[in-house]
Tab-separated table of C-alpha atoms in Angstrom:
chain	number	residue	atom	x	y	z
A	18	UNK	CA	-39.937	73.599	199.906
A	19	UNK	CA	-41.152	70.541	201.920
A	20	UNK	CA	-41.122	70.628	205.522
A	21	UNK	CA	-38.701	68.440	207.456
A	22	UNK	CA	-41.434	66.064	208.554
A	23	UNK	CA	-42.929	65.423	205.270
A	24	UNK	CA	-39.418	65.051	203.749
A	25	UNK	CA	-38.492	62.384	206.513
A	26	UNK	CA	-41.794	60.569	205.674
A	27	UNK	CA	-41.030	60.437	202.083
A	28	UNK	CA	-37.369	59.071	202.838
A	29	UNK	CA	-39.009	56.432	205.109
A	30	UNK	CA	-41.580	55.360	202.421
A	31	UNK	CA	-38.738	55.197	199.900
A	32	UNK	CA	-36.395	52.961	201.860
A	33	UNK	CA	-39.350	50.553	202.522
A	34	UNK	CA	-40.460	50.515	199.139
A	35	UNK	CA	-37.010	50.040	197.470
A	36	UNK	CA	-36.227	47.198	200.152
A	37	UNK	CA	-39.494	45.434	199.008
A	38	UNK	CA	-38.920	45.944	195.486
A	39	UNK	CA	-35.329	44.709	195.932
A	40	UNK	CA	-36.593	41.365	197.392
A	41	UNK	CA	-38.883	40.790	194.584
A	42	UNK	CA	-36.262	41.853	192.150
A	43	UNK	CA	-33.972	39.164	193.731
A	44	UNK	CA	-36.748	36.555	193.506
A	45	UNK	CA	-37.423	37.401	189.781
A	46	UNK	CA	-33.635	37.349	188.934
A	47	UNK	CA	-32.718	34.057	190.612
A	48	UNK	CA	-35.995	32.098	190.427
A	49	UNK	CA	-38.118	33.331	187.642
A	50	UNK	CA	-35.584	34.499	185.017
A	51	UNK	CA	-34.570	31.864	182.596
A	52	UNK	CA	-30.960	30.573	182.558
A	53	UNK	CA	-29.261	32.073	179.470
A	54	UNK	CA	-28.551	29.402	176.800
A	55	UNK	CA	-25.053	30.458	175.945
A	56	UNK	CA	-23.703	32.412	179.094
A	57	UNK	CA	-25.391	30.372	181.895
A	58	UNK	CA	-26.202	31.572	185.170
A	59	UNK	CA	-23.683	34.236	185.270
A	60	UNK	CA	-26.056	36.232	182.650
A	61	UNK	CA	-28.171	37.100	185.751
A	62	UNK	CA	-25.743	39.851	186.515
A	63	UNK	CA	-27.123	41.689	183.520
A	64	UNK	CA	-30.343	42.405	185.479
A	65	UNK	CA	-28.360	44.310	188.228
A	66	UNK	CA	-25.486	45.736	185.782
A	67	UNK	CA	-27.696	47.413	183.275
A	68	UNK	CA	-30.102	49.246	185.522
A	69	UNK	CA	-27.242	50.395	187.817
A	70	UNK	CA	-25.520	51.790	184.568
A	71	UNK	CA	-28.670	53.588	183.542
A	72	UNK	CA	-29.398	55.054	187.078
A	73	UNK	CA	-25.783	56.468	186.887
A	74	UNK	CA	-26.957	58.238	183.582
A	75	UNK	CA	-30.044	59.618	185.172
A	76	UNK	CA	-27.995	60.786	188.150
A	77	UNK	CA	-25.708	62.795	185.741
A	78	UNK	CA	-28.594	64.154	183.865
A	79	UNK	CA	-30.103	65.430	187.083
A	80	UNK	CA	-26.647	66.921	187.771
A	81	UNK	CA	-26.695	68.620	184.477
A	82	UNK	CA	-30.162	70.109	184.924
A	83	UNK	CA	-29.608	71.214	188.617
A	84	UNK	CA	-26.089	72.822	187.359
A	85	UNK	CA	-27.850	74.876	184.856
A	86	UNK	CA	-30.511	75.871	187.353
A	87	UNK	CA	-27.790	76.899	189.901
A	88	UNK	CA	-25.984	79.005	187.419
A	89	UNK	CA	-29.289	80.685	186.241
A	90	UNK	CA	-30.785	81.267	189.788
A	91	UNK	CA	-27.639	80.985	192.031
A	92	UNK	CA	-30.030	79.280	194.589
A	93	UNK	CA	-28.344	76.960	197.044
A	94	UNK	CA	-31.013	74.271	196.751
A	95	UNK	CA	-29.926	73.436	193.210
A	96	UNK	CA	-26.308	73.117	194.190
A	97	UNK	CA	-27.593	70.638	197.033
A	98	UNK	CA	-29.495	68.647	194.486
A	99	UNK	CA	-26.552	68.587	191.950
A	100	UNK	CA	-24.094	67.660	194.602
A	101	UNK	CA	-26.278	64.847	195.936
A	102	UNK	CA	-27.062	63.391	192.569
A	103	UNK	CA	-23.286	63.538	191.493
A	104	UNK	CA	-22.294	61.572	194.661
A	105	UNK	CA	-24.863	59.028	194.395
A	106	UNK	CA	-24.078	58.874	190.647
A	107	UNK	CA	-20.556	58.071	191.358
A	108	UNK	CA	-21.638	55.276	193.672
A	109	UNK	CA	-23.680	53.833	190.738
A	110	UNK	CA	-21.206	54.349	188.009
A	111	UNK	CA	-18.543	52.697	190.304
A	112	UNK	CA	-20.953	49.721	190.749
A	113	UNK	CA	-21.665	49.493	186.949
A	114	UNK	CA	-17.814	49.273	186.470
A	115	UNK	CA	-17.199	46.753	189.139
A	116	UNK	CA	-20.147	44.433	188.421
A	117	UNK	CA	-18.828	44.799	184.780
A	118	UNK	CA	-15.382	43.916	185.550
A	119	UNK	CA	-16.517	40.927	187.637
A	120	UNK	CA	-18.771	39.230	184.973
A	121	UNK	CA	-16.384	40.315	182.188
A	122	UNK	CA	-13.932	37.672	183.444
A	123	UNK	CA	-16.237	34.650	182.633
A	124	UNK	CA	-17.877	36.327	179.654
A	125	UNK	CA	-15.159	38.003	177.837
A	126	UNK	CA	-12.309	36.040	179.273
A	127	UNK	CA	-10.771	39.381	180.479
A	128	UNK	CA	-11.367	41.595	183.636
A	129	UNK	CA	-10.700	44.805	181.360
A	130	UNK	CA	-10.004	45.789	177.894
A	131	UNK	CA	-9.740	49.210	176.435
A	132	UNK	CA	-12.661	49.012	174.296
A	133	UNK	CA	-15.070	52.157	173.518
A	134	UNK	CA	-17.721	51.740	176.189
A	135	UNK	CA	-15.292	50.680	179.009
A	136	UNK	CA	-13.003	53.596	178.245
A	137	UNK	CA	-15.722	56.188	177.935
A	138	UNK	CA	-17.365	54.908	181.249
A	139	UNK	CA	-14.177	55.045	183.076
A	140	UNK	CA	-13.783	58.617	181.694
A	141	UNK	CA	-17.412	59.335	183.089
A	142	UNK	CA	-16.157	58.139	186.402
A	143	UNK	CA	-13.123	60.346	186.341
A	144	UNK	CA	-15.255	63.403	185.430
A	145	UNK	CA	-17.515	62.967	188.331
A	146	UNK	CA	-14.870	61.966	190.782
A	147	UNK	CA	-13.149	65.305	189.886
A	148	UNK	CA	-16.503	67.037	190.335
A	149	UNK	CA	-16.394	65.826	194.047
A	150	UNK	CA	-12.759	66.549	194.312
A	151	UNK	CA	-13.241	70.226	193.090
A	152	UNK	CA	-15.916	70.562	195.798
A	153	UNK	CA	-13.683	69.374	198.493
A	154	UNK	CA	-10.723	71.492	197.359
A	155	UNK	CA	-12.806	74.854	197.188
A	156	UNK	CA	-12.161	77.330	199.845
A	157	UNK	CA	-15.762	78.273	200.236
A	158	UNK	CA	-19.247	77.032	199.404
A	159	UNK	CA	-20.051	79.424	196.630
A	160	UNK	CA	-16.642	78.638	194.915
A	161	UNK	CA	-17.414	74.900	195.217
A	162	UNK	CA	-20.940	75.381	193.814
A	163	UNK	CA	-19.831	77.502	190.885
A	164	UNK	CA	-16.702	75.416	189.830
A	165	UNK	CA	-18.570	71.999	190.175
A	166	UNK	CA	-21.639	73.395	188.119
A	167	UNK	CA	-19.272	74.001	185.325
A	168	UNK	CA	-17.985	70.343	185.428
A	169	UNK	CA	-21.765	69.163	185.894
A	170	UNK	CA	-22.795	70.938	182.744
A	171	UNK	CA	-19.753	70.240	180.623
A	172	UNK	CA	-19.122	66.739	181.905
A	173	UNK	CA	-22.649	65.607	180.862
A	174	UNK	CA	-21.373	65.409	177.311
A	175	UNK	CA	-19.854	62.018	178.035
A	176	UNK	CA	-23.102	60.363	178.971
A	177	UNK	CA	-24.600	60.114	175.468
A	178	UNK	CA	-21.195	59.066	174.123
A	179	UNK	CA	-21.265	56.178	176.673
A	180	UNK	CA	-24.783	55.123	175.355
A	181	UNK	CA	-23.922	55.488	171.564
A	182	UNK	CA	-20.378	54.116	171.892
A	183	UNK	CA	-21.535	50.687	170.974
A	184	UNK	CA	-23.510	52.143	167.957
A	185	UNK	CA	-20.767	54.427	166.746
A	186	UNK	CA	-17.818	52.157	167.274
A	187	UNK	CA	-16.959	48.564	167.348
A	188	UNK	CA	-17.270	47.255	170.799
A	189	UNK	CA	-17.057	44.046	172.637
A	190	UNK	CA	-20.267	45.070	174.316
A	191	UNK	CA	-23.455	43.886	172.711
A	192	UNK	CA	-25.481	46.439	170.961
A	193	UNK	CA	-28.309	48.020	173.156
A	194	UNK	CA	-31.024	45.748	174.469
A	195	UNK	CA	-33.425	48.591	175.091
A	196	UNK	CA	-33.895	52.029	173.688
A	197	UNK	CA	-33.992	53.457	170.165
A	198	UNK	CA	-31.055	51.388	168.849
A	199	UNK	CA	-32.331	48.031	170.349
A	200	UNK	CA	-32.302	44.971	167.914
A	201	UNK	CA	-35.649	43.295	167.704
A	202	UNK	CA	-35.906	40.240	169.874
A	203	UNK	CA	-32.616	41.081	171.583
A	204	UNK	CA	-34.375	39.899	174.763
A	205	UNK	CA	-37.146	37.309	175.485
A	206	UNK	CA	-40.413	39.004	176.767
A	207	UNK	CA	-39.878	37.629	180.270
A	208	UNK	CA	-36.097	38.863	180.353
A	209	UNK	CA	-37.300	42.180	179.260
A	210	UNK	CA	-40.079	42.345	181.834
A	211	UNK	CA	-37.511	41.366	184.725
A	212	UNK	CA	-35.140	44.000	183.341
A	213	UNK	CA	-37.949	46.647	183.550
A	214	UNK	CA	-38.858	45.539	187.021
A	215	UNK	CA	-35.231	45.815	188.042
A	216	UNK	CA	-35.024	49.369	186.661
A	217	UNK	CA	-38.112	50.336	188.761
A	218	UNK	CA	-36.303	48.813	191.760
A	219	UNK	CA	-33.055	50.653	191.233
A	220	UNK	CA	-35.079	53.926	190.323
A	221	UNK	CA	-36.473	53.619	193.844
A	222	UNK	CA	-33.103	52.909	195.320
A	223	UNK	CA	-31.664	55.791	193.628
A	224	UNK	CA	-34.430	58.118	194.774
A	225	UNK	CA	-34.052	57.057	198.387
A	226	UNK	CA	-30.194	57.541	198.257
A	227	UNK	CA	-30.571	61.068	196.722
A	228	UNK	CA	-33.266	62.035	199.259
A	229	UNK	CA	-31.034	60.792	202.084
A	230	UNK	CA	-27.990	62.532	200.743
A	231	UNK	CA	-29.702	65.818	200.075
A	232	UNK	CA	-31.046	65.817	203.624
A	233	UNK	CA	-27.570	65.284	204.811
A	234	UNK	CA	-26.156	68.113	202.791
A	235	UNK	CA	-29.081	70.386	204.272
A	236	UNK	CA	-27.672	69.541	207.618
A	237	UNK	CA	-24.219	70.228	206.654
A	238	UNK	CA	-25.211	73.573	205.432
A	239	UNK	CA	-27.229	74.482	208.434
A	240	UNK	CA	-24.331	73.552	210.677
A	241	UNK	CA	-21.799	75.420	208.557
A	242	UNK	CA	-24.212	78.578	208.536
A	243	UNK	CA	-24.700	78.415	212.256
A	244	UNK	CA	-20.961	77.922	212.872
A	245	UNK	CA	-20.247	81.168	210.739
A	246	UNK	CA	-22.782	83.163	212.513
A	247	UNK	CA	-21.335	82.315	215.809
A	248	UNK	CA	-17.909	83.045	214.756
A	249	UNK	CA	-18.954	86.437	213.468
A	250	UNK	CA	-20.852	87.288	216.582
A	251	UNK	CA	-17.793	86.266	218.518
A	252	UNK	CA	-19.225	83.356	220.431
B	5	UNK	CA	-28.182	88.975	217.887
B	6	UNK	CA	-27.746	87.763	214.406
B	7	UNK	CA	-30.260	85.182	213.216
B	8	UNK	CA	-28.951	81.667	214.211
B	9	UNK	CA	-29.753	79.911	210.987
B	10	UNK	CA	-28.926	82.252	208.063
B	11	UNK	CA	-29.955	81.984	204.589
B	12	UNK	CA	-27.753	80.003	202.318
B	13	UNK	CA	-27.092	83.010	200.056
B	14	UNK	CA	-26.045	85.229	203.018
B	15	UNK	CA	-23.755	82.801	204.807
B	16	UNK	CA	-21.850	81.629	201.899
B	17	UNK	CA	-21.404	85.126	200.772
B	18	UNK	CA	-19.821	85.855	204.232
B	19	UNK	CA	-17.805	82.781	203.935
B	20	UNK	CA	-16.566	83.768	200.495
B	21	UNK	CA	-15.467	87.183	202.035
B	22	UNK	CA	-13.867	85.394	204.950
B	23	UNK	CA	-12.085	82.752	202.946
B	24	UNK	CA	-11.603	83.923	199.338
B	25	UNK	CA	-9.862	81.410	196.855
B	26	UNK	CA	-6.200	81.845	197.353
B	27	UNK	CA	-2.914	80.680	195.525
B	28	UNK	CA	-2.845	77.338	197.158
B	29	UNK	CA	-6.309	76.643	196.078
B	30	UNK	CA	-5.519	77.570	192.554
B	31	UNK	CA	-2.507	75.286	192.646
B	32	UNK	CA	-4.613	72.407	193.814
B	33	UNK	CA	-7.077	72.858	190.969
B	34	UNK	CA	-4.196	73.134	188.476
B	35	UNK	CA	-2.637	69.834	189.735
B	36	UNK	CA	-6.052	68.202	189.597
B	37	UNK	CA	-6.683	69.582	186.121
B	38	UNK	CA	-3.245	68.219	184.949
B	39	UNK	CA	-3.694	64.807	186.599
B	40	UNK	CA	-7.255	64.373	185.027
B	41	UNK	CA	-6.102	65.426	181.431
B	42	UNK	CA	-3.040	63.020	181.616
B	43	UNK	CA	-5.459	60.145	182.655
B	44	UNK	CA	-7.866	61.105	179.886
B	45	UNK	CA	-5.051	61.199	177.488
B	46	UNK	CA	-3.749	57.853	178.392
B	47	UNK	CA	-7.141	56.328	178.281
B	48	UNK	CA	-7.733	57.599	174.763
B	49	UNK	CA	-4.296	56.468	173.713
B	50	UNK	CA	-5.034	53.037	175.310
B	51	UNK	CA	-8.227	52.726	173.647
B	52	UNK	CA	-7.115	53.829	170.062
B	53	UNK	CA	-3.327	52.971	169.840
B	54	UNK	CA	-2.582	54.143	166.290
B	55	UNK	CA	-5.942	52.702	165.227
B	56	UNK	CA	-9.372	54.129	165.601
B	57	UNK	CA	-11.014	50.708	165.430
B	58	UNK	CA	-11.213	48.333	168.566
B	59	UNK	CA	-10.912	45.394	166.192
B	60	UNK	CA	-10.592	44.367	162.518
B	61	UNK	CA	-12.511	41.913	160.728
B	62	UNK	CA	-10.832	38.781	159.280
B	63	UNK	CA	-11.108	40.328	155.710
B	64	UNK	CA	-9.793	43.725	156.714
B	65	UNK	CA	-6.743	42.335	158.655
B	66	UNK	CA	-5.799	40.204	155.630
B	67	UNK	CA	-6.092	43.243	153.122
B	68	UNK	CA	-4.420	45.874	155.377
B	69	UNK	CA	-0.863	44.642	154.664
B	70	UNK	CA	0.405	47.803	156.542
B	71	UNK	CA	-0.351	46.342	159.933
B	72	UNK	CA	1.556	43.026	158.910
B	73	UNK	CA	4.565	44.201	160.781
B	74	UNK	CA	4.317	42.550	164.156
B	75	UNK	CA	2.424	45.422	165.832
B	76	UNK	CA	-0.386	44.427	168.173
B	77	UNK	CA	-3.840	44.319	166.626
B	78	UNK	CA	-7.241	42.875	167.493
B	79	UNK	CA	-9.116	40.849	164.933
B	80	UNK	CA	-12.598	39.308	165.397
B	81	UNK	CA	-14.409	36.658	163.647
B	82	UNK	CA	-16.062	33.212	164.129
B	83	UNK	CA	-14.279	30.133	164.815
B	84	UNK	CA	-14.221	27.905	161.528
B	85	UNK	CA	-15.918	24.669	162.491
B	86	UNK	CA	-13.634	21.777	163.237
B	87	UNK	CA	-10.630	23.835	162.624
B	88	UNK	CA	-9.333	23.660	166.308
B	89	UNK	CA	-6.484	21.472	166.723
B	90	UNK	CA	-3.852	20.987	169.632
B	91	UNK	CA	-0.198	20.084	169.221
B	92	UNK	CA	-0.077	16.716	170.974
B	93	UNK	CA	-1.112	17.051	174.619
B	94	UNK	CA	0.494	20.590	174.885
B	95	UNK	CA	-1.239	23.907	175.234
B	96	UNK	CA	-0.264	24.971	171.849
B	97	UNK	CA	-3.369	25.201	169.596
B	98	UNK	CA	-4.078	26.183	165.957
B	99	UNK	CA	-7.381	27.319	164.675
B	100	UNK	CA	-8.959	29.308	161.865
B	101	UNK	CA	-11.354	32.347	162.062
B	102	UNK	CA	-13.681	33.452	159.394
B	103	UNK	CA	-15.841	36.671	159.065
B	104	UNK	CA	-19.416	36.391	160.068
B	105	UNK	CA	-21.828	35.538	157.129
B	106	UNK	CA	-19.176	34.054	155.009
B	107	UNK	CA	-19.826	30.385	155.696
B	108	UNK	CA	-18.266	28.894	152.549
B	109	UNK	CA	-16.656	31.767	150.675
B	110	UNK	CA	-14.361	34.495	152.287
B	111	UNK	CA	-10.927	34.394	153.748
B	112	UNK	CA	-9.769	32.305	156.657
B	113	UNK	CA	-7.334	33.567	159.023
B	114	UNK	CA	-4.894	30.953	160.599
B	115	UNK	CA	-3.892	31.559	164.145
B	116	UNK	CA	-1.955	29.940	166.999
B	117	UNK	CA	-2.369	30.333	170.748
B	118	UNK	CA	-0.497	29.096	173.629
B	119	UNK	CA	-2.682	28.663	176.778
B	120	UNK	CA	-5.929	27.788	178.138
B	121	UNK	CA	-8.811	28.439	175.846
B	122	UNK	CA	-11.975	29.791	177.372
B	123	UNK	CA	-15.229	27.693	177.466
B	124	UNK	CA	-17.335	30.254	175.349
B	125	UNK	CA	-14.618	30.091	172.676
B	126	UNK	CA	-16.137	26.945	171.099
B	127	UNK	CA	-19.729	28.130	171.496
B	128	UNK	CA	-21.380	28.398	168.007
B	129	UNK	CA	-22.907	31.708	169.011
B	130	UNK	CA	-19.678	33.428	170.247
B	131	UNK	CA	-17.719	35.779	168.259
B	132	UNK	CA	-14.038	35.691	169.159
B	133	UNK	CA	-11.701	38.573	169.403
B	134	UNK	CA	-7.957	37.785	169.256
B	135	UNK	CA	-5.123	40.101	170.454
B	136	UNK	CA	-1.778	39.581	168.896
B	137	UNK	CA	0.220	40.177	165.765
B	138	UNK	CA	0.110	39.036	162.232
B	139	UNK	CA	3.385	38.845	160.316
B	140	UNK	CA	4.769	37.499	157.208
B	141	UNK	CA	4.308	33.936	158.130
B	142	UNK	CA	0.529	34.329	157.684
B	143	UNK	CA	-0.161	32.809	161.101
B	144	UNK	CA	-1.732	35.139	163.789
B	145	UNK	CA	0.240	34.949	166.881
B	146	UNK	CA	-2.520	35.151	169.539
B	147	UNK	CA	-1.533	36.887	172.892
B	148	UNK	CA	-5.001	36.785	174.333
B	149	UNK	CA	-8.327	35.444	173.490
B	150	UNK	CA	-11.504	37.472	174.227
B	151	UNK	CA	-15.064	36.527	173.631
B	152	UNK	CA	-17.644	38.922	172.251
B	153	UNK	CA	-21.086	38.870	173.959
B	154	UNK	CA	-23.787	37.440	171.943
B	155	UNK	CA	-26.098	40.461	170.923
B	156	UNK	CA	-29.119	38.476	172.010
B	157	UNK	CA	-30.065	36.641	175.150
B	158	UNK	CA	-31.942	33.414	174.929
B	159	UNK	CA	-33.128	31.021	177.715
B	160	UNK	CA	-31.754	27.655	177.877
B	161	UNK	CA	-35.213	25.734	177.575
B	162	UNK	CA	-35.938	27.510	174.213
B	163	UNK	CA	-32.519	26.869	172.886
B	164	UNK	CA	-32.606	23.199	173.558
B	165	UNK	CA	-36.250	22.867	172.154
B	166	UNK	CA	-35.081	24.678	169.007
B	167	UNK	CA	-32.114	22.550	168.509
B	168	UNK	CA	-33.769	19.183	169.167
C	27	UNK	CA	-31.572	11.594	179.495
C	28	UNK	CA	-28.243	10.608	181.024
C	29	UNK	CA	-26.702	13.045	183.415
C	30	UNK	CA	-23.616	13.192	181.375
C	31	UNK	CA	-25.476	14.371	178.225
C	32	UNK	CA	-27.400	17.064	180.266
C	33	UNK	CA	-24.205	18.496	181.551
C	34	UNK	CA	-22.721	18.786	178.094
C	35	UNK	CA	-25.563	21.096	176.953
C	36	UNK	CA	-25.411	23.272	180.078
C	37	UNK	CA	-23.248	26.216	179.848
C	38	UNK	CA	-20.613	26.928	182.615
C	39	UNK	CA	-22.437	28.307	185.636
C	40	UNK	CA	-19.648	30.525	186.979
C	41	UNK	CA	-21.392	30.952	190.255
C	42	UNK	CA	-18.586	32.608	192.153
C	43	UNK	CA	-18.538	35.415	189.640
C	44	UNK	CA	-22.346	35.735	189.896
C	45	UNK	CA	-22.333	35.899	193.678
C	46	UNK	CA	-19.343	38.284	193.700
C	47	UNK	CA	-21.083	40.860	191.428
C	48	UNK	CA	-24.380	40.706	193.571
C	49	UNK	CA	-22.380	40.881	196.802
C	50	UNK	CA	-20.349	43.796	195.667
C	51	UNK	CA	-23.396	45.778	194.499
C	52	UNK	CA	-25.257	45.119	197.885
C	53	UNK	CA	-22.597	45.675	200.183
C	54	UNK	CA	-21.585	49.126	198.413
C	55	UNK	CA	-25.326	50.330	198.427
C	56	UNK	CA	-25.695	49.337	202.087
C	57	UNK	CA	-22.415	50.738	203.142
C	58	UNK	CA	-23.183	54.043	201.410
C	59	UNK	CA	-26.610	54.229	202.813
C	60	UNK	CA	-25.247	53.458	206.360
C	61	UNK	CA	-22.522	55.994	206.290
C	62	UNK	CA	-24.833	58.742	204.961
C	63	UNK	CA	-27.408	58.262	207.605
C	64	UNK	CA	-25.023	57.810	210.438
C	65	UNK	CA	-23.425	61.150	209.410
C	66	UNK	CA	-26.951	62.779	209.357
C	67	UNK	CA	-27.586	61.557	212.962
C	68	UNK	CA	-24.162	63.081	214.057
C	69	UNK	CA	-24.867	66.354	212.393
C	70	UNK	CA	-28.401	66.583	213.744
C	71	UNK	CA	-27.130	65.961	217.224
C	72	UNK	CA	-24.533	68.617	216.798
C	73	UNK	CA	-27.076	71.097	215.506
C	74	UNK	CA	-29.422	70.562	218.418
C	75	UNK	CA	-26.551	70.801	221.041
C	76	UNK	CA	-25.422	74.052	219.408
C	77	UNK	CA	-28.922	75.363	219.588
C	78	UNK	CA	-29.397	74.285	223.292
C	79	UNK	CA	-26.080	76.020	224.284
C	80	UNK	CA	-27.295	79.179	222.536
C	81	UNK	CA	-30.629	79.219	224.132
C	82	UNK	CA	-29.136	78.927	227.720
C	83	UNK	CA	-26.888	81.973	226.843
C	84	UNK	CA	-29.796	83.847	225.403
C	85	UNK	CA	-31.057	85.535	228.747
C	86	UNK	CA	-27.612	87.038	229.413
C	87	UNK	CA	-27.568	88.553	225.918
C	88	UNK	CA	-31.187	90.303	226.563
C	89	UNK	CA	-29.864	91.999	229.901
């Protein structure tokens, strides 16, 4: 396990790095990226919306792995990682939904429609919000860790469903622009590069937020442990 | 004196003994489970109301006579070029949709809509999704117009170069 | 090219939606990072205070 000093250093580097990348990303999105021929300037939301959605998938994948590790090892550090990734993942998936709702209005002429990807994403949001609610309802830390690990493992099923929803079912979303099911030339090369840069930017931001949240969870645990010791020793 | 900063395993076990899960917690979990499953059920119902497909194509809608009973359906297609007409200066409009890749042949669906039509509706790249009902009068009564994203993004410069 | 013609070829900009989407994302990330780090500072302070209070009691315990 890393010492506190090193850990703080890493968090410090991550916040500076993700800040610099974010500035470069905004420059690329608003100055370098070409204006879309059909959708106009509002298409630029794409460079935020897609990476944010993909980072939420990454977050829930990490929740899945850490939950399995917790069930096998029963070690608190895995629960801390799973919990932190779940909370940061909820922030990301909420923003994927919100940015989608906002640019859906000019693009689709509606804020919301019950189509496959929107529905499965809302289900994803619901699963991980209940993950966090289960934790806050639990009477003790081990119960919280056990119950939420189950949700973290089973709930991950929805992530591939969200990704494949546009391949399996008819959707108002376009087919994937990156990944195995991407159409050839779905994006111009310059658009693809900016999208990839944006993904790196949000990966750094995600790493920073998880590092920060895990550190907070460590403090929460230390304080809770100390209080318990004090209560038991009658002070 | 006990160690001030106990191991996670130790203190959580101690905590578990001190505060075991009790009846009120079980009730809360149960309520959460019920609320979540109701919400999931509603979403799945909203997404697939009697039909597993988000939309039908023009050909499918015309062929599937069992949905021609005034129920709400979605149909997707391309606007037939020059088919859009307004009734005088009102917001009542008439237009036709066709399936993609059926430029000359194929069936056309006549539709009517009352209201403001979105900009992207007229774009030749757009695919249109109509929400409404199709009855015996063979005219699709449109309640809402949605526009499907193009599956490719292309820059403005390249587009104008290509078309000029 | 006359301006009118140029405008006819340009798609709608929808700038309010563009800025709304970026603002929502930015504000949410900042707010989340801010709340997490502020809570972290509070907890660190609490831990330090608890520790100091105990160290002052320590000599009495030993006697």
